[in-house]
Amino acid sequence: MSEITAPVTRPAGLLGWLDRYFLISERRSTLDREIRGGLATFFTMAYIVVLNPLILGGAKDADGQFLGDGTGSANIAAIAAATALTAGVLTILMGFVGKVPFALAAGLGLNAFVAFGIASQMSWEDAMGLIVLEGIVITILVLTGFRTAVFHAIPSQLKTAISVGIGLFIALIGFVDSGFVRKAAGTPLELGIGGALTSWPIFVFVIGLLITALLVARKVKGAILIGIIGTTVIAIIVEAIAKVGPSMGGKNPTGWSLVVPAMPDQIIGVPDTSLIGRFSLFGSFGKISAVLAVLFVFTLLITDFFDTMGTVVGVGAQAGLVSEEGTLPRTREILLVDSIAAAAGGAASTSSNTTYIESAAGVGEGARTGLASVVTGALFLLAAFLSPLVKIVPYEAAAPALVVVGFLMMTAIRAIDFNDYEIAIPAFLTIVLMPFTYSISNGIGAGFITYVLIKLVKGKSREVHPLLWLVAALFVIYFAIGPVKILLGLA
């Protein structure tokens, strides 16, 4: 349901102001739920402070430089600090402007594309400049009403399919990040290592998943947050006893996938902000052809545009903020902050920032308002100073929350009429292609294109909103980027 306006009893003083501004009572939430939700979201996505530096820092630009002028290695500390600070500021902005429990940070997938697809053909400053350009373009689309209009043009059942697909997608992320599911030699995926659960980190994940699932089933308040913290404690104990160590990029397959859970020697550190503001807006056009630069911007834009749309629909529906007509309150403000985040991520050298599907973890804790985002954002700002503590939480402790939240989002599938093939087939493709291709945009694109084509073939083209025709055409171009590059001699 959308915002509720029934009479409510408000607290007095500062708590009363918070209640009025963030619509806490109207959305049938409470202060403690918002705080718990903000904490849960932060702990579920805090990994980005560690992972983003590893992705961006693992590639050299066309000049052979690592990000941050490192010739031997990247300036990991500076990337981590910029990642946390940018995420903190933008998430707080979303809380105050969008008034929804959505958190933002450097987008996964986009950061890999920037590191290995764009920076390899120009300098890091030029690559970040392209991201700023993409952010400016997508902000203009919001201000002109185009992005919001597209959002409202999507049929409600396709929006539901997007939510369900994201649920499966984040569950798969949880299984893969924990090592519970892995690539195999003979099959695309397998259980654990060689088809068996033979490592301590996987054991920790399984215990964490069971604990979190039982807490959620019993409807314990703070279930997801308790699960994350409790699993982290178990992980620290296991590491202290078993001395598992890191996976070392797969060299130690039984090790922790990213963070080794142990109490750090240093707790507080001054954030390195040297990367913020280091970008060249049009420098890329002097290094590569204008056509290729435009294609890079288009690819970033189309991915950012629809990844966010899917996330907003999915998490918003889980929070009960999406009406029966499929509309979300303050859509324009939400999309505006997200668009600004894209440009801000480039300006801070952290790659495009976007709304995170992990926000669903906070919603699962009961968060319904922007106050949860303010809490999450404040913790990100704190993380810039307390980065050693952030590194305590391993993937294996955060991943159970993603799997459980994936289940919660999956329950929306009952709203899709699978007897109506005109919507069922596009919905099915939307749902399955997100996890199968590891991309929200791919699922949305396949669903949109199929929906339009089925309506056209059945002589019902008038039922398709004009904007959906345009969006479907854009997705055709998006999927055809590879052949287009070959035709233009750019690949």
Coordinates of C-alpha atoms in Angstrom, one line a residue:
M1 CA 0.0 0.0 0.0
S2 CA 1.1 3.6 -0.5
E3 CA 1.5 6.2 2.3
I4 CA -1.3 5.8 4.9
T5 CA -2.9 9.0 6.1
A6 CA -5.1 7.7 9.0
P7 CA -5.0 9.7 12.2
V8 CA -2.1 8.7 14.4
T9 CA -0.7 9.5 17.9
R10 CA 2.7 11.2 17.6
P11 CA 5.5 11.5 20.2
A12 CA 6.5 15.0 21.3
G13 CA 9.8 16.9 20.8
L14 CA 12.6 15.7 18.6
L15 CA 11.0 12.3 18.3
G16 CA 7.8 14.0 17.1
W17 CA 9.6 15.9 14.4
L18 CA 11.3 12.7 13.2
D19 CA 7.9 11.0 13.2
R20 CA 6.3 13.8 11.1
Y21 CA 9.2 14.4 8.7
F22 CA 9.9 10.7 7.9
L23 CA 6.2 9.7 8.0
I24 CA 7.0 6.9 10.5
S25 CA 3.5 6.6 12.0
E26 CA 1.8 7.0 8.7
R27 CA 3.7 4.0 7.4
R28 CA 2.9 2.0 10.5
S29 CA 6.6 1.8 11.6
T30 CA 8.4 2.7 14.8
L31 CA 11.7 4.3 15.7
D32 CA 13.3 1.1 16.8
R33 CA 12.3 -0.7 13.6
E34 CA 13.8 2.1 11.5
I35 CA 17.1 1.9 13.5
R36 CA 17.2 -1.9 13.3
G37 CA 16.4 -1.7 9.6
G38 CA 19.2 0.8 9.0
L39 CA 21.7 -1.3 10.9
A40 CA 20.6 -4.5 9.0
T41 CA 21.0 -2.8 5.6
F42 CA 24.4 -1.4 6.5
F43 CA 25.8 -4.8 7.7
T44 CA 24.4 -6.5 4.7
M45 CA 26.1 -4.2 2.2
A46 CA 29.1 -3.0 4.2
Y47 CA 31.1 -5.5 2.1
I48 CA 31.2 -2.9 -0.7
V49 CA 33.7 -0.9 1.3
V50 CA 36.1 -3.9 0.9
L51 CA 35.0 -5.3 -2.4
N52 CA 34.9 -2.0 -4.5
P53 CA 38.6 -1.3 -3.8
L54 CA 39.5 -4.8 -4.8
I55 CA 37.6 -4.6 -8.1
L56 CA 38.7 -1.1 -9.1
G57 CA 42.1 -1.7 -7.7
G58 CA 42.7 -4.9 -9.7
A59 CA 43.0 -3.2 -13.1
K60 CA 45.4 -0.9 -14.8
D61 CA 44.3 1.9 -17.1
A62 CA 45.6 2.5 -20.6
D63 CA 48.7 4.2 -19.2
G64 CA 49.5 1.2 -17.0
Q65 CA 48.5 3.0 -13.8
F66 CA 46.4 1.7 -11.0
L67 CA 43.7 3.8 -9.5
G68 CA 45.2 6.4 -7.2
D69 CA 48.5 6.7 -9.1
G70 CA 49.8 3.4 -7.9
T71 CA 52.3 1.9 -10.2
G72 CA 52.9 -1.2 -8.1
S73 CA 49.4 -1.5 -6.6
A74 CA 46.3 0.6 -6.3
N75 CA 45.7 3.0 -3.4
I76 CA 43.3 0.7 -1.7
A77 CA 42.9 2.8 1.4
A78 CA 41.8 5.9 -0.6
I79 CA 39.3 3.8 -2.7
A80 CA 37.8 2.3 0.5
A81 CA 37.5 5.8 2.2
A82 CA 35.9 7.3 -0.9
T83 CA 33.6 4.4 -1.3
A84 CA 32.3 4.7 2.3
L85 CA 32.1 8.5 2.3
T86 CA 30.2 8.6 -1.0
A87 CA 27.8 5.9 0.1
G88 CA 27.2 7.6 3.4
V89 CA 26.4 11.1 2.0
L90 CA 24.2 9.7 -0.8
T91 CA 22.3 7.3 1.5
I92 CA 21.6 10.1 3.9
L93 CA 20.4 12.3 1.0
M94 CA 18.0 9.5 -0.1
G95 CA 16.7 9.4 3.5
F96 CA 15.9 13.1 3.7
V97 CA 14.8 13.7 0.1
G98 CA 13.3 10.3 -1.0
K99 CA 12.0 9.4 2.5
V100 CA 12.4 5.7 1.7
P101 CA 14.6 3.0 3.3
F102 CA 16.9 2.7 0.2
A103 CA 20.7 2.8 0.6
L104 CA 23.2 3.6 -2.2
A105 CA 26.8 2.7 -2.9
A106 CA 29.1 1.8 -5.8
G107 CA 27.2 -0.5 -8.1
L108 CA 28.5 -4.0 -8.5
G109 CA 28.8 -5.0 -12.2
L110 CA 29.1 -1.4 -13.2
N111 CA 32.4 -1.1 -11.3
A112 CA 33.8 -4.2 -13.0
F113 CA 32.7 -2.8 -16.4
V114 CA 34.5 0.5 -15.6
A115 CA 37.6 -1.3 -14.4
F116 CA 38.0 -3.9 -17.1
G117 CA 36.0 -2.5 -20.0
I118 CA 36.5 1.3 -19.9
A119 CA 39.7 2.2 -17.9
S120 CA 41.7 -0.2 -20.1
Q121 CA 41.2 2.1 -23.0
M122 CA 41.9 5.5 -21.3
S123 CA 43.1 6.9 -18.0
W124 CA 41.3 6.4 -14.7
E125 CA 40.4 10.2 -14.7
D126 CA 38.9 9.9 -18.2
A127 CA 36.9 6.8 -17.2
M128 CA 35.5 8.5 -14.1
G129 CA 34.6 11.5 -16.3
L130 CA 32.4 9.2 -18.5
I131 CA 30.5 8.1 -15.4
V132 CA 29.9 11.8 -14.4
L133 CA 28.6 12.4 -17.9
E134 CA 26.3 9.4 -17.6
G135 CA 25.0 10.7 -14.3
I136 CA 24.3 14.2 -15.7
V137 CA 22.4 12.7 -18.6
I138 CA 20.3 10.4 -16.4
T139 CA 19.6 13.4 -14.0
I140 CA 18.3 15.4 -17.0
L141 CA 16.0 12.4 -17.8
V142 CA 14.6 12.6 -14.3
L143 CA 14.1 16.4 -14.3
T144 CA 12.3 16.3 -17.6
G145 CA 10.0 13.6 -16.2
F146 CA 11.1 10.9 -18.7
R147 CA 12.5 8.5 -16.2
T148 CA 9.5 8.8 -13.9
A149 CA 7.1 8.4 -16.9
V150 CA 8.8 5.1 -17.9
F151 CA 8.6 3.9 -14.3
H152 CA 4.8 4.4 -14.4
A153 CA 4.4 3.0 -17.9
I154 CA 5.4 -0.6 -16.8
P155 CA 2.4 -3.0 -16.3
S156 CA 2.0 -3.8 -12.6
Q157 CA 2.5 -7.6 -13.1
L158 CA 5.8 -6.9 -14.9
K159 CA 6.8 -4.8 -11.9
T160 CA 5.9 -7.7 -9.6
A161 CA 8.1 -10.0 -11.8
I162 CA 11.0 -7.6 -11.4
S163 CA 10.6 -7.8 -7.7
V164 CA 10.5 -11.6 -7.7
G165 CA 13.5 -11.8 -10.1
I166 CA 15.5 -9.6 -7.8
G167 CA 14.6 -11.9 -4.9
L168 CA 16.0 -14.9 -6.8
F169 CA 19.0 -12.8 -7.9
I170 CA 20.0 -11.7 -4.4
A171 CA 19.5 -15.2 -3.1
L172 CA 21.9 -16.5 -5.7
I173 CA 24.3 -13.7 -4.8
G174 CA 24.1 -14.9 -1.2
F175 CA 24.8 -18.6 -2.2
V176 CA 27.7 -17.7 -4.5
D177 CA 29.3 -15.1 -2.3
S178 CA 29.3 -17.6 0.6
G179 CA 30.8 -20.4 -1.5
F180 CA 27.8 -22.6 -1.0
V181 CA 27.4 -22.6 -4.8
R182 CA 30.4 -22.5 -7.0
K183 CA 31.5 -22.8 -10.6
A184 CA 32.4 -26.3 -11.6
A185 CA 34.4 -28.0 -14.3
G186 CA 31.6 -30.3 -15.7
T187 CA 28.6 -28.2 -14.8
P188 CA 27.9 -24.5 -14.7
L189 CA 27.4 -24.6 -10.9
E190 CA 27.9 -27.2 -8.1
L191 CA 27.3 -27.5 -4.4
G192 CA 30.3 -26.3 -2.3
I193 CA 33.6 -27.8 -3.3
G194 CA 33.4 -30.8 -5.6
G195 CA 29.8 -31.2 -4.7
A196 CA 30.3 -31.3 -1.0
L197 CA 30.2 -28.8 1.9
T198 CA 33.8 -29.3 3.0
S199 CA 35.0 -26.0 4.4
W200 CA 34.5 -24.1 7.6
P201 CA 33.3 -20.9 5.9
I202 CA 30.5 -22.8 4.2
F203 CA 29.7 -24.4 7.5
V204 CA 29.4 -20.9 9.0
F205 CA 27.1 -19.8 6.2
V206 CA 24.8 -22.9 6.6
I207 CA 24.6 -22.3 10.4
G208 CA 23.9 -18.6 9.8
L209 CA 21.2 -19.4 7.2
L210 CA 19.5 -21.8 9.6
I211 CA 19.7 -19.4 12.5
T212 CA 18.3 -16.5 10.4
A213 CA 15.6 -18.6 8.8
L214 CA 14.4 -19.9 12.2
L215 CA 14.4 -16.4 13.7
V216 CA 12.4 -15.0 10.7
A217 CA 10.0 -18.0 10.9
R218 CA 9.4 -17.2 14.6
K219 CA 9.0 -13.5 13.7
V220 CA 11.6 -12.5 16.1
K221 CA 12.2 -8.7 16.1
G222 CA 15.6 -7.9 14.6
A223 CA 15.9 -11.4 13.2
I224 CA 18.1 -10.5 10.2
L225 CA 20.4 -8.2 12.1
I226 CA 20.7 -10.8 14.9
G227 CA 21.5 -13.4 12.3
I228 CA 24.3 -11.2 10.8
I229 CA 25.9 -10.4 14.1
G230 CA 25.5 -13.9 15.5
T231 CA 27.0 -15.5 12.4
T232 CA 29.9 -13.0 12.5
V233 CA 30.6 -14.0 16.1
I234 CA 30.6 -17.7 15.1
A235 CA 32.9 -16.9 12.2
I236 CA 35.4 -15.1 14.5
I237 CA 35.4 -18.1 16.8
V238 CA 35.8 -20.6 14.0
E239 CA 38.7 -18.6 12.5
A240 CA 40.4 -18.3 15.9
I241 CA 40.3 -22.1 16.4
A242 CA 40.7 -23.5 12.8
K243 CA 43.0 -20.8 11.3
V244 CA 41.2 -21.0 8.0
G245 CA 42.7 -18.0 6.4
P246 CA 41.7 -16.1 3.1
S247 CA 40.8 -17.8 -0.1
M248 CA 43.6 -15.9 -1.9
G249 CA 41.7 -15.6 -5.1
G250 CA 40.8 -19.3 -5.2
K251 CA 44.3 -20.6 -4.3
N252 CA 42.8 -21.7 -1.0
P253 CA 39.3 -22.8 -1.9
T254 CA 38.4 -23.7 1.7
G255 CA 39.3 -20.1 2.9
W256 CA 37.1 -17.1 3.6
S257 CA 35.9 -15.6 0.3
L258 CA 36.8 -12.0 1.0
V259 CA 37.2 -11.0 4.7
V260 CA 38.9 -13.1 7.3
P261 CA 36.8 -12.6 10.5
A262 CA 39.1 -11.5 13.3
M263 CA 39.4 -8.6 15.7
P264 CA 41.6 -6.0 14.1
D265 CA 44.7 -4.5 15.6
Q266 CA 43.7 -1.0 14.6
I267 CA 40.2 0.3 15.1
I268 CA 40.3 4.0 14.0
G269 CA 42.0 5.4 11.0
V270 CA 41.8 8.8 9.2
P271 CA 40.1 8.4 5.8
D272 CA 42.2 9.2 2.7
T273 CA 40.2 11.5 0.5
S274 CA 42.8 12.0 -2.3
L275 CA 40.7 10.4 -5.0
I276 CA 37.6 12.6 -4.6
G277 CA 37.3 15.1 -7.4
R278 CA 39.9 13.5 -9.7
F279 CA 38.1 13.1 -13.0
S280 CA 38.2 14.5 -16.5
L281 CA 34.8 15.2 -17.9
F282 CA 35.6 15.1 -21.7
G283 CA 39.2 13.6 -21.6
S284 CA 38.0 10.3 -23.0
F285 CA 37.0 11.9 -26.3
G286 CA 40.6 12.6 -26.9
K287 CA 41.7 9.1 -26.2
I288 CA 39.1 7.1 -28.1
S289 CA 36.6 7.8 -30.9
A290 CA 33.6 9.9 -30.0
V291 CA 31.3 7.0 -31.1
L292 CA 32.9 4.5 -28.7
A293 CA 32.7 7.1 -25.9
V294 CA 29.0 7.6 -26.6
L295 CA 28.5 3.8 -26.6
F296 CA 30.2 3.5 -23.2
V297 CA 28.0 6.2 -21.8
F298 CA 24.9 4.6 -23.3
T299 CA 25.8 1.2 -21.8
L300 CA 26.4 2.7 -18.4
L301 CA 23.1 4.7 -18.6
I302 CA 20.9 1.8 -19.7
T303 CA 22.3 -0.5 -17.0
D304 CA 22.0 2.2 -14.3
F305 CA 18.6 3.2 -15.5
F306 CA 16.9 -0.1 -15.3
D307 CA 18.9 -1.7 -12.5
T308 CA 17.7 1.1 -10.3
M309 CA 14.1 0.8 -11.6
G310 CA 14.1 -2.9 -10.7
T311 CA 15.5 -2.3 -7.3
V312 CA 13.1 0.5 -6.4
V313 CA 10.1 -1.6 -7.5
G314 CA 11.3 -4.7 -5.7
V315 CA 12.3 -3.2 -2.4
G316 CA 9.4 -0.7 -2.5
A317 CA 7.0 -3.6 -3.0
Q318 CA 8.6 -5.5 -0.1
A319 CA 8.2 -2.4 2.1
G320 CA 4.5 -2.1 1.2
L321 CA 5.1 1.3 -0.4
V322 CA 3.9 0.3 -3.9
S323 CA 0.2 0.9 -4.5
E324 CA -2.1 -1.5 -6.3
E325 CA -1.6 0.6 -9.4
G326 CA 2.1 0.0 -9.2
T327 CA 3.0 3.6 -8.2
L328 CA 5.5 4.5 -5.5
P329 CA 5.3 7.7 -3.4
R330 CA 8.0 10.3 -4.1
T331 CA 9.2 8.4 -7.2
R332 CA 10.6 11.6 -8.8
E333 CA 12.7 12.4 -5.7
I334 CA 13.9 8.8 -5.4
L335 CA 15.1 8.7 -9.0
L336 CA 16.6 12.1 -8.8
V337 CA 18.8 11.2 -5.8
D338 CA 19.8 7.9 -7.6
S339 CA 20.7 9.9 -10.7
I340 CA 22.8 12.4 -8.8
A341 CA 24.5 9.4 -7.2
A342 CA 25.8 8.2 -10.6
A343 CA 27.6 11.4 -11.2
A344 CA 28.8 11.7 -7.6
G345 CA 30.3 8.2 -7.8
G346 CA 32.3 9.2 -10.9
A347 CA 33.4 12.5 -9.2
A348 CA 34.6 10.5 -6.2
S349 CA 36.4 7.9 -8.3
T350 CA 34.3 5.1 -6.8
S351 CA 32.4 4.2 -10.0
S352 CA 28.6 4.9 -10.5
N353 CA 26.7 4.8 -7.2
T354 CA 23.2 3.3 -7.3
T355 CA 20.3 2.1 -5.1
Y356 CA 21.2 -1.3 -3.6
I357 CA 19.0 -4.4 -3.6
E358 CA 20.5 -5.2 -0.1
S359 CA 18.2 -2.4 1.1
A360 CA 15.6 -5.2 1.3
A361 CA 17.5 -6.5 4.4
G362 CA 16.5 -3.4 6.3
V363 CA 12.9 -3.6 4.9
G364 CA 12.9 -7.2 6.2
E365 CA 13.6 -5.8 9.6
G366 CA 10.6 -3.5 9.4
A367 CA 12.1 -0.3 8.0
R368 CA 9.6 1.7 6.0
T369 CA 11.0 5.3 6.0
G370 CA 14.0 7.4 5.1
L371 CA 15.1 7.4 8.7
A372 CA 16.5 3.9 8.2
S373 CA 18.6 5.3 5.3
V374 CA 19.9 8.1 7.5
V375 CA 21.0 5.4 10.0
T376 CA 22.7 3.4 7.2
G377 CA 24.3 6.5 5.8
A378 CA 25.7 7.6 9.2
L379 CA 27.2 4.1 9.6
F380 CA 28.9 4.4 6.2
L381 CA 30.4 7.7 7.2
L382 CA 31.6 6.1 10.5
A383 CA 33.0 3.2 8.5
A384 CA 35.3 5.6 6.7
F385 CA 37.0 6.1 10.1
L386 CA 36.4 2.5 11.3
S387 CA 37.2 0.6 8.2
P388 CA 39.1 -2.1 10.2
L389 CA 35.9 -2.9 12.1
V390 CA 33.8 -3.1 8.9
K391 CA 36.2 -5.8 7.7
I392 CA 35.1 -8.1 10.5
V393 CA 31.9 -9.2 8.8
P394 CA 32.7 -11.8 6.2
Y395 CA 30.6 -12.7 3.2
E396 CA 29.6 -15.9 4.8
A397 CA 28.0 -14.0 7.7
A398 CA 26.1 -11.5 5.5
A399 CA 25.0 -13.9 2.8
P400 CA 22.3 -15.7 4.9
A401 CA 20.4 -12.4 5.1
L402 CA 20.4 -12.1 1.3
V403 CA 19.0 -15.6 0.9
V404 CA 16.2 -15.1 3.5
V405 CA 15.3 -11.7 2.0
G406 CA 15.3 -13.3 -1.4
F407 CA 12.6 -15.7 -0.1
L408 CA 10.6 -12.8 1.3
M409 CA 10.6 -11.0 -2.1
M410 CA 9.8 -14.3 -3.9
T411 CA 6.4 -14.5 -2.1
A412 CA 5.1 -11.7 -4.4
I413 CA 4.9 -14.2 -7.3
R414 CA 1.4 -15.0 -6.3
A415 CA 0.2 -11.7 -7.8
I416 CA 1.2 -12.8 -11.3
D417 CA -1.5 -14.5 -13.4
F418 CA 0.3 -17.4 -15.0
N419 CA -2.8 -18.4 -16.8
D420 CA -2.5 -15.3 -19.0
Y421 CA 0.5 -16.1 -21.3
E422 CA 0.6 -12.5 -22.6
I423 CA 2.0 -11.5 -19.2
A424 CA 3.2 -14.8 -17.8
I425 CA 5.9 -15.4 -20.5
P426 CA 7.4 -11.9 -20.2
A427 CA 7.2 -12.3 -16.4
F428 CA 8.9 -15.7 -16.5
L429 CA 11.8 -14.4 -18.6
T430 CA 12.2 -11.4 -16.4
I431 CA 12.4 -13.6 -13.3
V432 CA 14.7 -16.3 -14.5
L433 CA 17.2 -14.2 -16.6
M434 CA 18.1 -12.0 -13.6
P435 CA 19.8 -14.8 -11.7
F436 CA 20.8 -16.8 -14.8
T437 CA 22.6 -13.9 -16.4
Y438 CA 23.6 -12.2 -13.1
S439 CA 22.0 -9.0 -14.3
I440 CA 18.9 -7.1 -13.3
S441 CA 18.9 -5.2 -16.6
N442 CA 19.0 -8.3 -18.8
G443 CA 15.9 -9.7 -17.1
I444 CA 14.0 -6.4 -17.4
G445 CA 15.0 -6.0 -21.0
A446 CA 14.0 -9.5 -22.0
G447 CA 10.7 -9.1 -20.3
F448 CA 9.9 -5.7 -21.9
I449 CA 10.9 -6.9 -25.4
T450 CA 8.8 -10.1 -25.1
Y451 CA 5.8 -8.3 -23.7
V452 CA 5.8 -5.8 -26.6
L453 CA 6.3 -8.5 -29.3
I454 CA 3.5 -10.7 -27.9
K455 CA 1.1 -7.8 -27.8
L456 CA 2.1 -6.8 -31.4
V457 CA 1.6 -10.4 -32.8
K458 CA -1.8 -10.7 -31.1
G459 CA -3.0 -7.4 -32.5
K460 CA -3.1 -5.7 -29.1
S461 CA -0.4 -3.1 -29.7
R462 CA -2.7 -0.3 -28.5
E463 CA -2.5 -1.8 -25.0
V464 CA 1.2 -1.1 -24.9
H465 CA 2.2 2.3 -23.5
P466 CA 4.1 4.4 -26.1
L467 CA 7.1 4.7 -23.8
L468 CA 7.3 0.9 -23.5
W469 CA 7.8 0.8 -27.3
L470 CA 10.7 3.2 -27.0
V471 CA 12.2 1.4 -24.0
A472 CA 11.9 -2.0 -25.8
A473 CA 13.7 -0.5 -28.8
L474 CA 16.5 0.8 -26.5
F475 CA 16.9 -2.6 -25.0
V476 CA 17.2 -4.1 -28.5
I477 CA 20.1 -1.7 -29.0
Y478 CA 21.5 -2.6 -25.6
F479 CA 21.5 -6.3 -26.4
A480 CA 23.0 -5.6 -29.8
I481 CA 25.9 -3.4 -28.6
G482 CA 28.4 -6.2 -29.4
P483 CA 27.4 -6.6 -33.1
V484 CA 27.1 -2.8 -33.4
K485 CA 30.7 -2.4 -32.3
I486 CA 31.8 -5.0 -34.8
L487 CA 29.9 -3.3 -37.6
L488 CA 31.4 0.0 -36.7
G489 CA 34.9 -1.5 -36.5
L490 CA 35.2 -0.7 -32.8
A491 CA 35.6 -4.3 -31.5

